[in-house]
Tab-separated table of C-alpha atoms in Angstrom:
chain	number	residue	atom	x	y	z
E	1	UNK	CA	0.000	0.000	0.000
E	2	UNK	CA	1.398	3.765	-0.326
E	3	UNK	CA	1.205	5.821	2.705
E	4	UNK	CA	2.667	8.841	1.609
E	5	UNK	CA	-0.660	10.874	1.642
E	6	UNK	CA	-1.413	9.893	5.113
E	7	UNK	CA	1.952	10.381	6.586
E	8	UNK	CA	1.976	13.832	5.135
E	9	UNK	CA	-1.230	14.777	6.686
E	10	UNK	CA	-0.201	13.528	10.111
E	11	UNK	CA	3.126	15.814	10.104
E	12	UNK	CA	0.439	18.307	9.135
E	13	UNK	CA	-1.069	18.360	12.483
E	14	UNK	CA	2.220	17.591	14.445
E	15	UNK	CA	3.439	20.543	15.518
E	16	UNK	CA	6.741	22.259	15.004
E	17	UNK	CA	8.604	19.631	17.259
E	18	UNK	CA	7.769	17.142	14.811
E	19	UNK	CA	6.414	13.859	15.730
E	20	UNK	CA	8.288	10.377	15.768
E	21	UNK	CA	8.464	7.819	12.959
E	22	UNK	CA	6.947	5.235	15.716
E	23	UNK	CA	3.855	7.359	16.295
E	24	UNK	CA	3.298	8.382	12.630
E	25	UNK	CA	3.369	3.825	11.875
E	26	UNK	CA	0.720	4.061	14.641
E	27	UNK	CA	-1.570	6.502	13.433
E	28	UNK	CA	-1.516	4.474	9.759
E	29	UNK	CA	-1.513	1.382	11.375
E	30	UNK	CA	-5.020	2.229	13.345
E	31	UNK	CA	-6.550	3.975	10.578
E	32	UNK	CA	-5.906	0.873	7.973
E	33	UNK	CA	-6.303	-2.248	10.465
E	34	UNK	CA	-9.642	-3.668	10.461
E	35	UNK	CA	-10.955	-6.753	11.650
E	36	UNK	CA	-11.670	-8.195	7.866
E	37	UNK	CA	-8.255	-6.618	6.621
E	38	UNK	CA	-5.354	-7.057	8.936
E	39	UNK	CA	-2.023	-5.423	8.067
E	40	UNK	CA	1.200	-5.730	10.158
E	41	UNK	CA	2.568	-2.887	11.945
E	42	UNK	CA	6.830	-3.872	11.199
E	43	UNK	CA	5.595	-3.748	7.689
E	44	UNK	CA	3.765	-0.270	8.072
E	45	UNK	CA	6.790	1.314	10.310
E	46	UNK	CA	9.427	-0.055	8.080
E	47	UNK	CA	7.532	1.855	4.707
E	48	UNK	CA	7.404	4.635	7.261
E	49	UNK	CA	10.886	4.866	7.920
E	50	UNK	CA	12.144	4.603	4.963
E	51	UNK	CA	9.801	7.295	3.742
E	52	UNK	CA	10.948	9.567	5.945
E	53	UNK	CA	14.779	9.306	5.531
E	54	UNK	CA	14.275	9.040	1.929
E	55	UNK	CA	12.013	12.419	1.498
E	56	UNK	CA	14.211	14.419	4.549
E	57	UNK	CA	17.554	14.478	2.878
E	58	UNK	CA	16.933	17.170	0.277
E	59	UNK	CA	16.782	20.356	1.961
E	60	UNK	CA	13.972	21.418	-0.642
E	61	UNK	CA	11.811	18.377	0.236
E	62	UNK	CA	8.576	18.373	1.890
E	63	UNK	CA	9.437	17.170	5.116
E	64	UNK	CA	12.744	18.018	7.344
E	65	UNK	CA	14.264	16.401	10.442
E	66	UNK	CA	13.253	18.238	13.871
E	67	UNK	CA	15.326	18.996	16.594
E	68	UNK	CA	15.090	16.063	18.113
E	69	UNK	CA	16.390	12.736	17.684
E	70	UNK	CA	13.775	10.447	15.703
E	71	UNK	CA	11.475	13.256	14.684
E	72	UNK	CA	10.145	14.833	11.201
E	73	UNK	CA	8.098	17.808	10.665
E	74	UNK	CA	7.250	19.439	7.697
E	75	UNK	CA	9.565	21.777	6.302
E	76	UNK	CA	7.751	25.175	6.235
E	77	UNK	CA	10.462	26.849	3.855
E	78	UNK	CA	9.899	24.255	0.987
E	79	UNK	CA	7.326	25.788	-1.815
E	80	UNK	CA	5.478	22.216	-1.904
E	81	UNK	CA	5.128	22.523	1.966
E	82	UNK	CA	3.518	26.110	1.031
E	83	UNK	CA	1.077	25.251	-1.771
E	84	UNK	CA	0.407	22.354	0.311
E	85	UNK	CA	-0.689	24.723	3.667
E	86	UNK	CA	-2.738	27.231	1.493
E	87	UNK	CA	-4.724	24.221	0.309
E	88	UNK	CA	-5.320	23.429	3.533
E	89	UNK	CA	-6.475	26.850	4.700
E	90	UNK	CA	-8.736	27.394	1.235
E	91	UNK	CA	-9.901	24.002	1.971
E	92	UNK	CA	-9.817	23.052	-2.199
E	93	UNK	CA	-9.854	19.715	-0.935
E	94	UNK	CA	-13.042	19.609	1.171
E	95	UNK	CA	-16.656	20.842	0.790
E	96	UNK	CA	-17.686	20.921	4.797
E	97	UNK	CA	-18.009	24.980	4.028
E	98	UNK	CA	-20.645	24.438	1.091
E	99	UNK	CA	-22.358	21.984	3.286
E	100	UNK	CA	-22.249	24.783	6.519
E	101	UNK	CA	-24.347	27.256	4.250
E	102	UNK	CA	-26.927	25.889	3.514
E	103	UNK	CA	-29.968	25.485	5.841
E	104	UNK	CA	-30.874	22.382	6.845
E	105	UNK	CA	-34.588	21.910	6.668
E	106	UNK	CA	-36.567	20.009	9.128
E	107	UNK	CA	-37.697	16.824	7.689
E	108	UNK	CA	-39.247	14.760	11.190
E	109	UNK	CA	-42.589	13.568	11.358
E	110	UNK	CA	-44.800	14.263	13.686
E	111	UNK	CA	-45.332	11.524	16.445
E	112	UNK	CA	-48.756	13.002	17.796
E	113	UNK	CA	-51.044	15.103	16.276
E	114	UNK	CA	-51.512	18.582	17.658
């Protein structure tokens, strides 16, 4: 499977301290393990891993290494990292605002008549 969407929109909410490459395999690993379709978590953190060191050694890349030992954030001077935040604000990728406008209309029935 290819978890590079999802790991990108963890860091996204990690804040600037970054978050670990353990945690990040455990977020993906409870959002795609289901009872029907198990997937194993050495798998998961070892695509993780990998992902990470590959994408953090350019310093133009999306996603940097934090202070800290183990830990990635995003790298806020990249242009990607940029076009990818003022997505996020304009929300081009959701339609919850569309859905906020409009009224919602009462459609219940009645249970006794008045």
């Amino acid at each position: 499977m290819n978890y590079d969407k999802e790991i990108i929109n963890i860091l996204g909410e990690a804040n600037d301290k970054g978050i670990s490459a353990m945690k990040i395999a455990c977020h993906i690993y409870n959002d795609y393990n289901s009872f029907f379709d198990l997937v194993d978590f050495d798998t998961i953190y070892h695509y993780v891993s990998q992902f990470l060191m590959r994408n953090s050694k350019n310093p133009d890349s999306i996603i940097e290494k934090a202070d800290s030992r183990g830990r990635y954030c995003l790298n806020l001077n990249s242009n990607e990292t940029q076009q990818l935040m003022f997505e996020f604000e304009n929300g081009t990728g959701d339609n919850n605002s569309e859905e906020e406008q409009k009224p919602s209309q009462d459609l219940s029935l009645l249970l006794f008549d008045e």
